[in-house]
Coordinates of C-alpha atoms in Angstrom, one line a residue:
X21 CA 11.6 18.4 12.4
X22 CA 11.8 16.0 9.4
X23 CA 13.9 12.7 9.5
X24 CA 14.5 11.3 6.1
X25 CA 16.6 7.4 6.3
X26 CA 17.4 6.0 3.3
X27 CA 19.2 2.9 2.6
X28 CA 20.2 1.1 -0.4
X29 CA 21.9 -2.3 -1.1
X30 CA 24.9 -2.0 -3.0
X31 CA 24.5 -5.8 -4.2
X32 CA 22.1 -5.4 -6.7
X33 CA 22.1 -6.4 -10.4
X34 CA 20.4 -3.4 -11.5
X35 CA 19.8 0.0 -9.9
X36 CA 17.3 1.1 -7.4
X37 CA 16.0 4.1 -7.9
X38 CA 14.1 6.9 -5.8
X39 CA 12.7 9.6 -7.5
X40 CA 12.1 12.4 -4.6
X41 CA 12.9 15.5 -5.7
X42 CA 13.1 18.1 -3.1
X43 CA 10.8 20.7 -5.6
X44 CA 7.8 18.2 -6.1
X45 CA 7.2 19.3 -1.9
X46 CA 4.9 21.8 -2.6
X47 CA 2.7 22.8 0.2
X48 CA 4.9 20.5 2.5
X49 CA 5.6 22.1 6.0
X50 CA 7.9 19.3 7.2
X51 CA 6.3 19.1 10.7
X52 CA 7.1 15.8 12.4
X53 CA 7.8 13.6 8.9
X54 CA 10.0 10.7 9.1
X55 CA 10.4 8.9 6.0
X56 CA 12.5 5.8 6.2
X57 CA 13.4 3.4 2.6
X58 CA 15.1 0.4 2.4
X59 CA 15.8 -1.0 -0.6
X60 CA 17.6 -4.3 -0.7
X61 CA 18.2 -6.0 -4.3
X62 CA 17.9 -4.9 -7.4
X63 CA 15.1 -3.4 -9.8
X64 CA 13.4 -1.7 -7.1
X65 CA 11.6 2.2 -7.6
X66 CA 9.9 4.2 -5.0
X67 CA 8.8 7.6 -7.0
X68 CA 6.7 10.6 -7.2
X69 CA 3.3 9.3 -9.0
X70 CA 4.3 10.2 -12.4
X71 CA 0.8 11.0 -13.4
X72 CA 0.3 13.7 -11.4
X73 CA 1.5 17.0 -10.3
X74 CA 1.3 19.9 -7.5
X75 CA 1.3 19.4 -3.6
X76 CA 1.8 16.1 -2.4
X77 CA 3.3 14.5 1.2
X78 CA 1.4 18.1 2.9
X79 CA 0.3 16.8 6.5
X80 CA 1.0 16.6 9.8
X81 CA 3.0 13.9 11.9
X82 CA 3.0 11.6 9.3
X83 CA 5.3 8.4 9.3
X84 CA 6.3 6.9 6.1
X85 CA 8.3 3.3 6.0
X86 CA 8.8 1.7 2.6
X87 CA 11.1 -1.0 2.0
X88 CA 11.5 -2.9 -1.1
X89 CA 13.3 -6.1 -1.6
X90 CA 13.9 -7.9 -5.2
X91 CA 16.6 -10.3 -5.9
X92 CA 15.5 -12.2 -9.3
X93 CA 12.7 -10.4 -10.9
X94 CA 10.8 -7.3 -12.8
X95 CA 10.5 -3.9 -11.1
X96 CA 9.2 -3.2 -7.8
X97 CA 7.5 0.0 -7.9
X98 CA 5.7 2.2 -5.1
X99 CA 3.9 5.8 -6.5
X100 CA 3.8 8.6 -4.0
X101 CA 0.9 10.6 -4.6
X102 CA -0.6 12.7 -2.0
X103 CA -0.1 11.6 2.1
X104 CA -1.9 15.0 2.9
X105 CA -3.6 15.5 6.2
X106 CA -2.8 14.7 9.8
X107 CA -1.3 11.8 11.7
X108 CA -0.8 9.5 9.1
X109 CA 0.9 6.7 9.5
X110 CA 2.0 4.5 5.9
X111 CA 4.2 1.4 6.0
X112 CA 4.6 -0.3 3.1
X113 CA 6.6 -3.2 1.8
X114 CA 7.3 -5.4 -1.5
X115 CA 8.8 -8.4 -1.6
X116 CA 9.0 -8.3 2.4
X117 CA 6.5 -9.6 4.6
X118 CA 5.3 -8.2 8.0
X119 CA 3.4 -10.1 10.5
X120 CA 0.6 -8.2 11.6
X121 CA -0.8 -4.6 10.9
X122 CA 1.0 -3.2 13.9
X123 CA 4.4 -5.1 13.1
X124 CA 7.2 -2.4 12.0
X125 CA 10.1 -5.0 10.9
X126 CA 9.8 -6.5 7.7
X127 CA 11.3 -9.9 7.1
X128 CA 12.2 -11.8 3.9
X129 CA 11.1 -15.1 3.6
X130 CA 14.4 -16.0 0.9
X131 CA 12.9 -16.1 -2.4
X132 CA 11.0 -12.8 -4.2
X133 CA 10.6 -12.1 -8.0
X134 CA 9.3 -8.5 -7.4
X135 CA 7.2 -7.1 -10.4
X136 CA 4.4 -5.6 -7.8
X137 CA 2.9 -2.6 -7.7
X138 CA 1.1 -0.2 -5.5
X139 CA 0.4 3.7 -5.1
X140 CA 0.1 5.4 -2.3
X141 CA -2.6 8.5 -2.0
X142 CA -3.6 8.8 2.1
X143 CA -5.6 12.2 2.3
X144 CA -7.1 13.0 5.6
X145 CA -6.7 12.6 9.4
X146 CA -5.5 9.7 11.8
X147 CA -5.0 7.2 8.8
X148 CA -3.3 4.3 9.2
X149 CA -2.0 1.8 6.1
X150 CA 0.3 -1.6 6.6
X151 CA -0.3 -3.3 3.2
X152 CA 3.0 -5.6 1.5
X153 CA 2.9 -7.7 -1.5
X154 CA 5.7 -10.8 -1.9
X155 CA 6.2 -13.6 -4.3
X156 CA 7.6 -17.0 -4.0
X157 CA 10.3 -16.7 -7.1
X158 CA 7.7 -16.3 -10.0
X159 CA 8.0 -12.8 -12.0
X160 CA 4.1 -12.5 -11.8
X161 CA 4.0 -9.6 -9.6
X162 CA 1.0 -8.4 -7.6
X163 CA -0.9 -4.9 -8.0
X164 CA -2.8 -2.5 -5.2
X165 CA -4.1 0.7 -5.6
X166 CA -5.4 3.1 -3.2
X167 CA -7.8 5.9 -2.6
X168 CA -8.2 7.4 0.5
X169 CA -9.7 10.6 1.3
X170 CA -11.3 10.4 4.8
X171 CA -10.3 10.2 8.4
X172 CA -9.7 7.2 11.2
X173 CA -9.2 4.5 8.8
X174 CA -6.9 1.4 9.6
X175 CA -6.6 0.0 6.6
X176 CA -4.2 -3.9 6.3
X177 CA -3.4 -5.0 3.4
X178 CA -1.5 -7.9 1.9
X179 CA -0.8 -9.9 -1.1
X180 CA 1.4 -13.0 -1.1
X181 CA 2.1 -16.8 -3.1
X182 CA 2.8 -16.8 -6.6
X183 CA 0.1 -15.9 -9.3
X184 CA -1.3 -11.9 -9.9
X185 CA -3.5 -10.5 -7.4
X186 CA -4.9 -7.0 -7.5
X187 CA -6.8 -5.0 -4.6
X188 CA -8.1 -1.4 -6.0
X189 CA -9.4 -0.1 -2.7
X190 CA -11.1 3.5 -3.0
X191 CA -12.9 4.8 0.2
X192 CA -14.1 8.4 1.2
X193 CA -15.9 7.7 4.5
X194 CA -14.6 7.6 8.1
X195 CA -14.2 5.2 10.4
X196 CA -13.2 2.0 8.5
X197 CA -11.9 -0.4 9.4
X198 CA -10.6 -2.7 6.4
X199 CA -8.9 -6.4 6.2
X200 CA -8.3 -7.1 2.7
X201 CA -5.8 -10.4 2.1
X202 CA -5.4 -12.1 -1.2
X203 CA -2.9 -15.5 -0.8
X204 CA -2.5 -18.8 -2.5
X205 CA -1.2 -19.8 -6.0
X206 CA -4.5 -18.5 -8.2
X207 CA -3.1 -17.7 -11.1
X208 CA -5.6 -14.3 -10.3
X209 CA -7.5 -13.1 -7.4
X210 CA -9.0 -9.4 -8.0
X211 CA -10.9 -7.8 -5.6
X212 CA -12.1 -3.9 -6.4
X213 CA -13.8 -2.6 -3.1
X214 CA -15.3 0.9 -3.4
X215 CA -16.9 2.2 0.4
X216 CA -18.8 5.7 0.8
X217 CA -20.5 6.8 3.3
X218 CA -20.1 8.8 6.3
X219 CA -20.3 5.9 9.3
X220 CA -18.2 3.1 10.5
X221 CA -17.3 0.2 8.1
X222 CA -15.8 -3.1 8.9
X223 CA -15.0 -5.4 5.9
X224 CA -13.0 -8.2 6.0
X225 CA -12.0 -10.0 2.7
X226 CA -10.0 -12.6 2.5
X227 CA -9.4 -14.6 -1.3
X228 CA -7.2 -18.0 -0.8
X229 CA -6.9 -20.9 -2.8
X230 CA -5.3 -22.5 -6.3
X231 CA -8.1 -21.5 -8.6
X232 CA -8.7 -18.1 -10.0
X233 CA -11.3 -15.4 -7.3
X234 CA -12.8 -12.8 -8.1
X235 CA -14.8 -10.0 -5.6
X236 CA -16.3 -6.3 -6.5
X237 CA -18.2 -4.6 -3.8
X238 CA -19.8 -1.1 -4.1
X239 CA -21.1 0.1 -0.4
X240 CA -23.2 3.2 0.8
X241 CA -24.1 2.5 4.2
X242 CA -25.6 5.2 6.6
X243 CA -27.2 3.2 9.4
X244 CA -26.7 4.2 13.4
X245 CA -24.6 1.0 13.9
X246 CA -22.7 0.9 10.8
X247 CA -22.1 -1.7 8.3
X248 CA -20.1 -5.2 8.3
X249 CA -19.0 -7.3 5.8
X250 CA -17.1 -10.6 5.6
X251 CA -16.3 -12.5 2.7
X252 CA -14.3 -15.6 2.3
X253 CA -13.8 -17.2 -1.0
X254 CA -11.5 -20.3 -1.6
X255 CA -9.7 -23.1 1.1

């Protein structure tokens, strides 16, 4: 049976909008979905990707958590595309801050000036995504994309401190597992990590600093052990 929570914060300047309609379900079986959103603020969307059309949100067991808080800035937004497969698990937040990959409460730090952006497009089995991206006041939101199409991937994202970071994150193999932060006040850290391939991945990224980083990795690894990768860039 299907649980859908929504809650909305009538103090906001603006409206925020969720753009769900029941007919944009197709293929969806309702089995064991529980999709919670909070949005607190103003000038927050969570929407269908608008791009796009046909079945999306299809699987199994999957848990769905986006919260969105914006109290001074440009739009929040979060695209739905496909969440298709089975025991997905997707939490997601913007302008709210979680403290681990495992943590289910988001907390607000006091000061957010929204303008992120991220899409969401889990397809396969046992897929597990944290992610959130928060500001410190300045409009300069932060941007993530997603593309996942494989199975047993834990996947934690985050973007936080003032300045436009970007993470495009497409992967089609199984097994990963992924650590991707970008923090600090860079006016831009961009990271573009592609990873194919049918064996276990570990990468760990992490871009810091007050100067400008920049990262793009293409992988392909098919060795018995697997592959792992660690990269550090900034102090």
């Amino acid at each position: 049976m299907a649980t859908v929570l929504l809650l909305l914060s009538p103090l906001g300047k603006a409206d925020n909008l969720i753009e769900l309609d029941q007919g944009s379900f197709q293929g969806h079986t309702g089995d064991n979905l529980n999709l919670q959103i909070t949005q607190m603020g103003a000038d927050n969307i969570i929407r269908k990707y608008q791009n796009q059309y046909g079945s999306w949100i299809t699987g199994d067991d999957v848990s769905i958590h986006l919260e969105q808080m914006n109290d001074s800035g440009t739009d929040n937004i979060i695209d739905i595309w496909h969440i298709e497969g089975d025991d997905n698990q997707v939490r997601w937040g913007q302008g709210v801050q979680l403290s681990n990959s495992t943590d289910t409460t988001f907390s607000f730090d006091g000061t957010e000036g929204g303008g992120h952006y991220a899409r969401i497009d889990i397809h396969g089995d046992n897929n597990k995504l944290s992610g959130y991206q928060t500001n410190q006041g300045s409009t300069t939101g932060h941007i993530f994309t997603s593309l996942i199409f494989s199975d047993n991937n834990d996947i934690w994202i985050k973007q936080l401190g003032n300045g436009q970071k970007e993470i495009n994150l497409v992967t089609t193999a199984d097994g990963n597992d992924i650590s991707l932060v970008q923090k600090g006040s860079g006016g831009e850290h961009t990271a573009n990590i592609n990873l194919y391939g049918a064996y276990p991945t570990t990468l760990n990224l992490t871009q810091q600093s007050s100067t400008d980083q920049s990262y793009t990795l293409t992988q392909n690894c098919i060795t018995v052990g697997g592959c792992s990768v660690s990269v550090i860039q900034g102090d």
